[in-house]
PDB file of C-alpha atoms and ligand atoms in Angstrom:
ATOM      1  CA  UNK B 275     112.188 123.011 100.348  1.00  0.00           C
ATOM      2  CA  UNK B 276     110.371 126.298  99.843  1.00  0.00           C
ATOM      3  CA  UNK B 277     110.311 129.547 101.956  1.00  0.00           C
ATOM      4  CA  UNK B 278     107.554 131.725 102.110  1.00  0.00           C
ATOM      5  CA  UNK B 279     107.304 135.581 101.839  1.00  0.00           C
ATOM      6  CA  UNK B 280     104.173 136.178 103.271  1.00  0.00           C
ATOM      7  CA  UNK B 281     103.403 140.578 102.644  1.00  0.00           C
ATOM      8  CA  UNK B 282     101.179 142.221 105.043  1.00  0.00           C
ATOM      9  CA  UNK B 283     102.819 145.215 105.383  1.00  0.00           C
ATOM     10  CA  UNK B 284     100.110 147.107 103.935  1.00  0.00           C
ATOM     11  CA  UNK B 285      97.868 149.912 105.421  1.00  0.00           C
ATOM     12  CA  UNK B 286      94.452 148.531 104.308  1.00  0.00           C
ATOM     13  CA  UNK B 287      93.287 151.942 103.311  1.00  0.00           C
ATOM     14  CA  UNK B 288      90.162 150.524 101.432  1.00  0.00           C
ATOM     15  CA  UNK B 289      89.086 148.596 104.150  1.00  0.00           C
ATOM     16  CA  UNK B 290      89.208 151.669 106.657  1.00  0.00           C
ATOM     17  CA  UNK B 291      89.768 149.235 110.017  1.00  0.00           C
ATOM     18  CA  UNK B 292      91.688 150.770 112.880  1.00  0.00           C
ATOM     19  CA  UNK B 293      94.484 148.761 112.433  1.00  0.00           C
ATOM     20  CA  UNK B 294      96.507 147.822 109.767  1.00  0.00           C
ATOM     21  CA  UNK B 295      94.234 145.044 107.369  1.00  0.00           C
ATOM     22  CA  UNK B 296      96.395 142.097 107.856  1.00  0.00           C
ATOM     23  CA  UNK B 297      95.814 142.245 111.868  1.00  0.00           C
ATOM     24  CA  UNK B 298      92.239 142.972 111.662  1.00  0.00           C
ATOM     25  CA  UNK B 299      90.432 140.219 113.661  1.00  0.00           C
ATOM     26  CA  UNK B 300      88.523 137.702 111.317  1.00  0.00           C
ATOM     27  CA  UNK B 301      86.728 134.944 112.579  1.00  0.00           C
ATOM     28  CA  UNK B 302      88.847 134.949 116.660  1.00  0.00           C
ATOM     29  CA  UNK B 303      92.257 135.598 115.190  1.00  0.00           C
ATOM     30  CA  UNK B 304      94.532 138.355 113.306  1.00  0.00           C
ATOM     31  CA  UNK B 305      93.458 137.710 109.317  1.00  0.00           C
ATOM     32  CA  UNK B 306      97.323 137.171 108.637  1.00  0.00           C
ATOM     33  CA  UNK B 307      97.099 133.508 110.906  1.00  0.00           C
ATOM     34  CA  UNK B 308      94.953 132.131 108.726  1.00  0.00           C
ATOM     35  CA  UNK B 309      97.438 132.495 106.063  1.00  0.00           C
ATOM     36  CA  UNK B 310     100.070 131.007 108.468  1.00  0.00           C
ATOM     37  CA  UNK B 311      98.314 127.902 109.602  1.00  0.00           C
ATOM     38  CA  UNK B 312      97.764 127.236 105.451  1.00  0.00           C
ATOM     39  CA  UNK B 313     101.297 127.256 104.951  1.00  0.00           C
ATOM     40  CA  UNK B 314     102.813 125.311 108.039  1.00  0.00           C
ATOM     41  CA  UNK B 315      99.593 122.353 106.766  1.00  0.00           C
ATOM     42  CA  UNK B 316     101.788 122.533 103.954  1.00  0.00           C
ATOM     43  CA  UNK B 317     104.967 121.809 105.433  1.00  0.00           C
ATOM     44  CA  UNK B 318     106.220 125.200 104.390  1.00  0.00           C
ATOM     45  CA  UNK B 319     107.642 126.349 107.790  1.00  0.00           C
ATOM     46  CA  UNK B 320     110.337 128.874 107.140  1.00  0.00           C
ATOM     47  CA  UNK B 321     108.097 132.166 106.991  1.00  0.00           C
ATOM     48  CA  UNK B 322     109.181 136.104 106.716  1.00  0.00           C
ATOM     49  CA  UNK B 323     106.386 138.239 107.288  1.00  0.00           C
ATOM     50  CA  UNK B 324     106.771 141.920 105.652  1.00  0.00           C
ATOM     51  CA  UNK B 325     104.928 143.929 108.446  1.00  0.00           C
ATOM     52  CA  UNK B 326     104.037 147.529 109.149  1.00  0.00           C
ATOM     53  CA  UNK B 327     105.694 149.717 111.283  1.00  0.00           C
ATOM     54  CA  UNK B 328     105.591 148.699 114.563  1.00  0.00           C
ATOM     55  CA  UNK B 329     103.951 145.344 114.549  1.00  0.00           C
ATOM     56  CA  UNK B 330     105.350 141.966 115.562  1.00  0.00           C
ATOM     57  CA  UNK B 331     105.515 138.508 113.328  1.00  0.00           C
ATOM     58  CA  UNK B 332     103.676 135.925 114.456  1.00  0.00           C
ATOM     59  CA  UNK B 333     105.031 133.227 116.972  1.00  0.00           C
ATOM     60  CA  UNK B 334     107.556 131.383 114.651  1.00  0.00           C
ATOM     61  CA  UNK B 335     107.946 133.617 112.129  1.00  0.00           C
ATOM     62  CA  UNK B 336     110.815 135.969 110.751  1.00  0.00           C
ATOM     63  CA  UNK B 337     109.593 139.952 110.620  1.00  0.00           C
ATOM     64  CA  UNK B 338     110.979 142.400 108.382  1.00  0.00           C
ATOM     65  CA  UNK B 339     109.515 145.921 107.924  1.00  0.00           C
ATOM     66  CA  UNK B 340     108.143 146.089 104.711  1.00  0.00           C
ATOM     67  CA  UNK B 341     108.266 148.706 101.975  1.00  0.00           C
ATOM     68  CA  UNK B 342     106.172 151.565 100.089  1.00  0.00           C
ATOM     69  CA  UNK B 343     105.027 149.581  97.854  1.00  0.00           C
ATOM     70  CA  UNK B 344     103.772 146.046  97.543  1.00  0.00           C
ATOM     71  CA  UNK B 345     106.832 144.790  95.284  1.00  0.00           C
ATOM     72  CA  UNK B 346     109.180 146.481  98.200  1.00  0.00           C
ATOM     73  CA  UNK B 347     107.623 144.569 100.476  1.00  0.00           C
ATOM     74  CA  UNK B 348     108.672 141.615  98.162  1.00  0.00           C
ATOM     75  CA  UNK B 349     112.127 142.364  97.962  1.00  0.00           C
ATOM     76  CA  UNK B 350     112.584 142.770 101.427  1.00  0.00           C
ATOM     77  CA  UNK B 351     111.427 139.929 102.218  1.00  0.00           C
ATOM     78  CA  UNK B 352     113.266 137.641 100.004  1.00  0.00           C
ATOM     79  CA  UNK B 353     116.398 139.661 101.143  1.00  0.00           C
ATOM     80  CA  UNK B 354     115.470 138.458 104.838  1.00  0.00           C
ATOM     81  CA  UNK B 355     114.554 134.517 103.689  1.00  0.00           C
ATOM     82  CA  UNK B 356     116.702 131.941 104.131  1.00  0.00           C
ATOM     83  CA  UNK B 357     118.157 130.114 101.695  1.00  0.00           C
ATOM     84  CA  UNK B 358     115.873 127.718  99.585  1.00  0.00           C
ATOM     85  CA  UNK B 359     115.469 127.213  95.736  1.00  0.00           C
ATOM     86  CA  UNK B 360     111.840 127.738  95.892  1.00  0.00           C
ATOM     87  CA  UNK B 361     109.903 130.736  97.068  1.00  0.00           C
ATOM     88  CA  UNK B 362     106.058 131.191  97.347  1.00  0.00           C
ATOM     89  CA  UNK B 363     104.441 134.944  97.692  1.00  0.00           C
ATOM     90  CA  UNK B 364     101.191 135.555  99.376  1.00  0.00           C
ATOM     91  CA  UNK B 365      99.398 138.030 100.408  1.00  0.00           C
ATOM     92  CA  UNK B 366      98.245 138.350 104.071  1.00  0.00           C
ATOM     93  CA  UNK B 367      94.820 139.758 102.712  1.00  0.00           C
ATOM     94  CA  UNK B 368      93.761 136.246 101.397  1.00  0.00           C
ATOM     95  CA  UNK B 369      93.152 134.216 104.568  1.00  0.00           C
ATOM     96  CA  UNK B 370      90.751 131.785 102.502  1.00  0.00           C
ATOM     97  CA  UNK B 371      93.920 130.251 100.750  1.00  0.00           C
ATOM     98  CA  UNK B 372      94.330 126.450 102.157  1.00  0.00           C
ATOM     99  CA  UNK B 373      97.515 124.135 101.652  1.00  0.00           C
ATOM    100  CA  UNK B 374      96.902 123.035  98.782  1.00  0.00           C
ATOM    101  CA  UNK B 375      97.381 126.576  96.763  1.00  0.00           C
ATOM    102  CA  UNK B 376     100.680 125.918  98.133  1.00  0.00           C
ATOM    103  CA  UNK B 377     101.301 122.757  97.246  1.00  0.00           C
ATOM    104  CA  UNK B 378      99.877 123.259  93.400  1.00  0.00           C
ATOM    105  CA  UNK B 379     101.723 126.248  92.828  1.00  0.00           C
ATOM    106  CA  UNK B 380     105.062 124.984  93.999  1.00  0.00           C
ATOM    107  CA  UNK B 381     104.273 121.796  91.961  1.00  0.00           C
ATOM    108  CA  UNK B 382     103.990 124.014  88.693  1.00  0.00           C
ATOM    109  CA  UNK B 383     106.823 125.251  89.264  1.00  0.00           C
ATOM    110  CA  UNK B 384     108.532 121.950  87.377  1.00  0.00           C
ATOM    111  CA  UNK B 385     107.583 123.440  84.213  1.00  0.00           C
ATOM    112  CA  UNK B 386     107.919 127.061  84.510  1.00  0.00           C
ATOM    113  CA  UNK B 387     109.803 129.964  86.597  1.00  0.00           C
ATOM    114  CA  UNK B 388     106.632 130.846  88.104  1.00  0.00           C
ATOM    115  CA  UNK B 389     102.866 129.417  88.892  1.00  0.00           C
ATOM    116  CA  UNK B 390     100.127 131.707  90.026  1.00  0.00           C
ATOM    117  CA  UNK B 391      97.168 130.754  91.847  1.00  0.00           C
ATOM    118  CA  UNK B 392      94.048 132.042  89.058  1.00  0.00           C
ATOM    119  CA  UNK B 393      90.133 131.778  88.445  1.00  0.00           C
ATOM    120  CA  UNK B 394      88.643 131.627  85.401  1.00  0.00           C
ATOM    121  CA  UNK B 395      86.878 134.794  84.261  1.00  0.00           C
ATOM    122  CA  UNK B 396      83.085 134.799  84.724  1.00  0.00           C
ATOM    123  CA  UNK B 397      82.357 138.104  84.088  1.00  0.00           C
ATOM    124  CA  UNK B 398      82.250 139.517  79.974  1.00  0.00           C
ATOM    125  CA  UNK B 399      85.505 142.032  80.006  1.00  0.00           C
ATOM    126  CA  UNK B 400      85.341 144.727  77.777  1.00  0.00           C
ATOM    127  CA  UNK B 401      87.660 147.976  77.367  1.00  0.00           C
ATOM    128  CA  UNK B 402      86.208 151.281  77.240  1.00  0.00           C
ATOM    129  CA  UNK B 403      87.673 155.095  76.548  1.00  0.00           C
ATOM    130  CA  UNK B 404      87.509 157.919  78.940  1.00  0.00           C
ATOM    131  CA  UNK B 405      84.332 158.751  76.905  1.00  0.00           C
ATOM    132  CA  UNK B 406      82.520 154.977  78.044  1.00  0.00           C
ATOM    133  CA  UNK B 407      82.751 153.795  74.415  1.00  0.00           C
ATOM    134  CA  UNK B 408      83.198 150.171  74.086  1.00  0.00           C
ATOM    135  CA  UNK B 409      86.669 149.596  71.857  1.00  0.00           C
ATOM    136  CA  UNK B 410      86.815 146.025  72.419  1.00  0.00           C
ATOM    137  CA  UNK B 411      85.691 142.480  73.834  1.00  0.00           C
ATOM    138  CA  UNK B 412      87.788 140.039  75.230  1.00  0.00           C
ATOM    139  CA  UNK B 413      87.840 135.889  74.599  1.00  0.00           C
ATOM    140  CA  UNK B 414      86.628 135.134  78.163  1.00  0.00           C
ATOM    141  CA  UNK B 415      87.972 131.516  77.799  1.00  0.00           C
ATOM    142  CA  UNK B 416      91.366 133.079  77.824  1.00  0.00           C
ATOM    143  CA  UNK B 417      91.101 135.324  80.341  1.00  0.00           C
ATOM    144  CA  UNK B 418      91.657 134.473  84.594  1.00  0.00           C
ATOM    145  CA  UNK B 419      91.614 136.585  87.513  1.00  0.00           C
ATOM    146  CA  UNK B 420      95.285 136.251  89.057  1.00  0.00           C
ATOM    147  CA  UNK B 421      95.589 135.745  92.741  1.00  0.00           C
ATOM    148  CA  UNK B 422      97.859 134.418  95.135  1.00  0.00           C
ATOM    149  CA  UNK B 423      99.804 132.374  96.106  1.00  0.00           C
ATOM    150  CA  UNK B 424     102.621 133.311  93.550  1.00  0.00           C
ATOM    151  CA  UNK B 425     105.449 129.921  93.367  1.00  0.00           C
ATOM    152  CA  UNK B 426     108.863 131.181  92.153  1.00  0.00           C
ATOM    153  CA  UNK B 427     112.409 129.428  91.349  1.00  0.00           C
ATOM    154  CA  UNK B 428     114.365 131.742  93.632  1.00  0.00           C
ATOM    155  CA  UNK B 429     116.532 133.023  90.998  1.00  0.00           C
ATOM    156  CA  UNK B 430     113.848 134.155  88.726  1.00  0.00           C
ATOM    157  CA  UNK B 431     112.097 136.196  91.136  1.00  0.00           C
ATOM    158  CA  UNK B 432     115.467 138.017  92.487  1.00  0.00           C
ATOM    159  CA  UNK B 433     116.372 138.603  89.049  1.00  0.00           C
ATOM    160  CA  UNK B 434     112.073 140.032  87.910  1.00  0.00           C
ATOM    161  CA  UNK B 435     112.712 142.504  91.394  1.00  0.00           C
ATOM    162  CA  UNK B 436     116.263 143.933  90.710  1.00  0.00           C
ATOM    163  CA  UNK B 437     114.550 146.884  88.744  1.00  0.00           C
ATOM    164  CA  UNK B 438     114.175 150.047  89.410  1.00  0.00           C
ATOM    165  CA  UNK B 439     111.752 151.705  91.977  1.00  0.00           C
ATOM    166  CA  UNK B 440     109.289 153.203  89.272  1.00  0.00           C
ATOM    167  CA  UNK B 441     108.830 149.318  87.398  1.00  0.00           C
ATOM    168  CA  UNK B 442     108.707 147.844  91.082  1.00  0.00           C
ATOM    169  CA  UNK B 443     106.158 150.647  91.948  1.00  0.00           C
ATOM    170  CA  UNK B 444     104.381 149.279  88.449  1.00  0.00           C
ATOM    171  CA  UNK B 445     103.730 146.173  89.751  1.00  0.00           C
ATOM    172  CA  UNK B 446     100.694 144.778  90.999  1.00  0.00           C
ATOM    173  CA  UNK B 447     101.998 141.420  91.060  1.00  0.00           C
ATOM    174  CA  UNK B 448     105.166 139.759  90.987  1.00  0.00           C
ATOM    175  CA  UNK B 449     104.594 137.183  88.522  1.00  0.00           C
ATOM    176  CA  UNK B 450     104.535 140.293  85.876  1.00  0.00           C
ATOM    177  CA  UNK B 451     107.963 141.020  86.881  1.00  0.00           C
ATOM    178  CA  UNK B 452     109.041 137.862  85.520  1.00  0.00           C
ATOM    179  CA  UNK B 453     106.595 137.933  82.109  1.00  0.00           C
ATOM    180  CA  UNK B 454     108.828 141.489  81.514  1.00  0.00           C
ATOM    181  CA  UNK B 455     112.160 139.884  82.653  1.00  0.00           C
ATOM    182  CA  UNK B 456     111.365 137.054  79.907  1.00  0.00           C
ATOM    183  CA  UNK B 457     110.321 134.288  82.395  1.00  0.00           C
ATOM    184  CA  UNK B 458     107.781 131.334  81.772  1.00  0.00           C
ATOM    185  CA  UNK B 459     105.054 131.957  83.927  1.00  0.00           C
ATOM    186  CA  UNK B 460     101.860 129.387  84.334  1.00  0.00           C
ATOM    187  CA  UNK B 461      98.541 129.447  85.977  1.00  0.00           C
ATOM    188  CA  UNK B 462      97.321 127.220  88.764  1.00  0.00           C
ATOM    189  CA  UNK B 463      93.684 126.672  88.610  1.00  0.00           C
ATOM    190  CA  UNK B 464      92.608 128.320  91.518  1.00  0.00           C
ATOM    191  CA  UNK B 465      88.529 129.784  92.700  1.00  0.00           C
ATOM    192  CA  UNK B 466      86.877 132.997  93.821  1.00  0.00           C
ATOM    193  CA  UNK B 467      86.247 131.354  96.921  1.00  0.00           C
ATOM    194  CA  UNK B 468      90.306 132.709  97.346  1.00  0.00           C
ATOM    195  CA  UNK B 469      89.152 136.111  97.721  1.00  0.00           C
ATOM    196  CA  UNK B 470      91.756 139.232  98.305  1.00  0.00           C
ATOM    197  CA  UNK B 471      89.646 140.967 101.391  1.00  0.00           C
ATOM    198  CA  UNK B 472      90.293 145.096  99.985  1.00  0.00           C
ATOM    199  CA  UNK B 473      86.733 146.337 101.224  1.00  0.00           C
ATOM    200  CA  UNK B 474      84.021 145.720 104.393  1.00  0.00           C
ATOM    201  CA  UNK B 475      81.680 143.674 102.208  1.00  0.00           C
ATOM    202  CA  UNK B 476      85.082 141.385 101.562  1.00  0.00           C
ATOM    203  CA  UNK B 477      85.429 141.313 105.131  1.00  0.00           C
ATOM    204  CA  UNK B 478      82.104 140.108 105.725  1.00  0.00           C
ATOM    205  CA  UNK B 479      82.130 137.401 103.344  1.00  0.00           C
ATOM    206  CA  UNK B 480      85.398 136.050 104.270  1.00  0.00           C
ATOM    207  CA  UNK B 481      84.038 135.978 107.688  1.00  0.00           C
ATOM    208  CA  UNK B 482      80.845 133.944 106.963  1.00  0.00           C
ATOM    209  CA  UNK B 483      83.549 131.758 105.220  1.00  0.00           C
ATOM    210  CA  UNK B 484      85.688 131.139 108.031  1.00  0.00           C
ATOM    211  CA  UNK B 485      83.321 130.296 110.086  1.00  0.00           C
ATOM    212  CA  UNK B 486      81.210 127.836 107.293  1.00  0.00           C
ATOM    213  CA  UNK B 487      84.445 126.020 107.395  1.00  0.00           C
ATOM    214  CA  UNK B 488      85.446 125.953 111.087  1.00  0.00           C
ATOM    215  CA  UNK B 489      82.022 124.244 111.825  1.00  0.00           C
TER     216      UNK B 489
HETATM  217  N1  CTP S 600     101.278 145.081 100.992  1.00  0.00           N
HETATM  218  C1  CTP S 600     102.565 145.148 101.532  1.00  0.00           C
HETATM  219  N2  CTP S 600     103.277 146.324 101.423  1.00  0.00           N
HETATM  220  C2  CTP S 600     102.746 147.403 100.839  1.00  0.00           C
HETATM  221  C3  CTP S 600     101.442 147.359 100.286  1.00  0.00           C
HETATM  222  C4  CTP S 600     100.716 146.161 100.378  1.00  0.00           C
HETATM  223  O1  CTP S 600     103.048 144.172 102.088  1.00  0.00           O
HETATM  224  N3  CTP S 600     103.466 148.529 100.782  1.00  0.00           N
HETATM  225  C5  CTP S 600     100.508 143.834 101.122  1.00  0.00           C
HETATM  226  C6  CTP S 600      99.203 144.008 101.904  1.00  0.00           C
HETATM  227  O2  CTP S 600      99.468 143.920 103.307  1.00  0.00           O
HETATM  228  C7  CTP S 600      98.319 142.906 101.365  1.00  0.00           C
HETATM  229  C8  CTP S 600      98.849 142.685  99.937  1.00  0.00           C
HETATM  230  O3  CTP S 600     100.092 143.394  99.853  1.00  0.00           O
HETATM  231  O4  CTP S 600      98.440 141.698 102.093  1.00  0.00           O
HETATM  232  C9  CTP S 600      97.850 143.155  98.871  1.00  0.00           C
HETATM  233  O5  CTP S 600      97.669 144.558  98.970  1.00  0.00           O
HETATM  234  P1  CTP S 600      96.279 145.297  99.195  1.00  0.00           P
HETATM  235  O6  CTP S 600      95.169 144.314  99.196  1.00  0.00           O
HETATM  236  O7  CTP S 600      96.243 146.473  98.292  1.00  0.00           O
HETATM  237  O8  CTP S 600      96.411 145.775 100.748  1.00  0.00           O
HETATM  238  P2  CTP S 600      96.630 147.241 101.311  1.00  0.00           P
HETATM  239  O9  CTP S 600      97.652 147.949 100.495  1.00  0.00           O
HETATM  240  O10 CTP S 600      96.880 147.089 102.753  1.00  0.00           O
HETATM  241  O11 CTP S 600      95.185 147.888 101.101  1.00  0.00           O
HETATM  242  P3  CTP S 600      94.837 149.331 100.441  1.00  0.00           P
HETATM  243  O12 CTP S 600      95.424 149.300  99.054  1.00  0.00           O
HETATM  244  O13 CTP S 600      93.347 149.397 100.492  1.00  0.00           O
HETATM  245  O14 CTP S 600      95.506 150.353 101.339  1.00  0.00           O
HETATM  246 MG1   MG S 601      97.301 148.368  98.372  1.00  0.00          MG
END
C-alpha cells in the first residue's frame, strides 16, 4: 500500500492571498481538501501533510511542519510517513488532480523508480540568450510539462533526497532527484486540465473548474 506526502507548506507568494495558498478557500473548502478527497477515492488513506507554521492537518491526516524549501518539505514528510514501499508526492496547489493520477502513477511504478503525472507540450519551446536571440528549437513531440502527482519506490526517493541542502534547494521536483541519483523515471500521461494554481487568474480557473464538475 502507498502513503502519501501531500506538501502545502508553502507561502503562496505569487498568489498574494491572506493566507497561506494551500488554505485559500476554492470552490466552499480549503484548496488542500480537494487534494485529500482525490487520494482517500483512491484508497490511499495514510496522509502527512507538510504545513506552514501554525496551521493544522486536516481531519485524518498526519501534520508535520514543513521546510524552506519545497524538497524540505519532502523530506520531512517522508521522515514522518509510515512505513509503506510506495510513496506518492503531490502538491497541495493542484486541487484538480482526481484518483486516478494516483492510481496511474503508482501503477507505473512496476517499471520504473518513479512515474510523474505530465502533459504533452503544446506550446513551440525555444531557448533564448540574455540578449533575446533564439539559439535553439526543441522537438515538441518529446517534450511534456511535468506535474504532479510524483509515484516513488520508497527507497529511491529517500536515497534522490539524502543530498545536500544546496541540490535539495535545486530542485523543483523530486523526480529530478532521482534522474541525478541514476533512477528510471517515466511519465504518466497526464492534462493541463491538472493545473498547479501559482497566480489569481489560476485561481479563477480552477474555481470555474470545481464548480463545472461539482454540478
Ligand atoms: N511547498 C512546500 N514547502 C515549501 C515551498 C512549497 O510544501 N517550502 C509546496 C507548496 O505548498 C505547493 C507546492 O509545494 O503546494 C508547489 O509550490 P508553489 O506552487 O511554488 O507554492 P508556493 O511556494 O506556496 O508559492 P510561491 O512560490 O508563489 O510562494
Ligand atoms: Mg514556491
Amino acid at each position: 500500500m502507498a502513503v502519501a506526502l501531500l506538501v502545502a507548506a508553502g507561502s503562496g507568494e505569487r498568489l498574494g492571498a491572506d493566507r497561506p495558498k494551500a488554505f485559500v478557500v476554492l470552490a466552499g473548502r480549503p484548496m488542500l481538501e480537494w487534494s485529500v478527497d482525490a487520494l482517500r477515492a483512491a484508497g490511499i488513506d495514510d496522509i502527512v501533510v507538510a504545513l506552514p507554521e501554525g496551521e493544522a492537518a486536516p481531519p485524518g491526516c498526519a501534520g508535520v511542519t514543513g521546510g524552506a524549501t519545497r524538497s524540505e518539505s519532502v523530506r520531512r514528510a517522508l521522515a514522518a510517513a509510515p512505513p509503506a514501499a510506495e510513496v506518492v508526492v503531490h502538491d497541495a496547489a493542484r486541487p484538480l488532480v482526481t484518483p486516478e493520477h494516483f492510481r496511474e502513477a503508482l501503477a507505473a511504478l512496476a517499471h520504473a523508480d518513479a512515474a510523474i503525472a505530465a502533459a504533452p507540450m503544446t506550446d513551440t519551446v525555444k531557448e533564448a540568450g540574455e540578449d533575446r536571440r533564439v539559439t535553439a528549437t526543441h522537438d515538441r513531440t518529446r517534450l511534456w510539462a511535468i506535474q504532479t502527482p510524483q509515484a516513488f519506490r520508497r527507497e529511491a526517493l529517500a536515497r534522490a533526497l539524502d543530498v545536500d541542502a544546496a541540490t535539495l534547494a535545486q530542485a523543483t521536483d523530486d523526480a529530478w532527484l532521482v534522474e541525478r541519483a541514476g533512477g528510471t523515471v517515466r511519465v504518466v500521461d497526464s492534462t493541463p486540465e491538472n493545473l498547479k494554481v501559482t497566480t489569481p487568474h489560476d485561481l479563477r480557473v480552477a474555481e470555474l473548474l470545481l464548480g463545472e464538475r461539482r454540478a
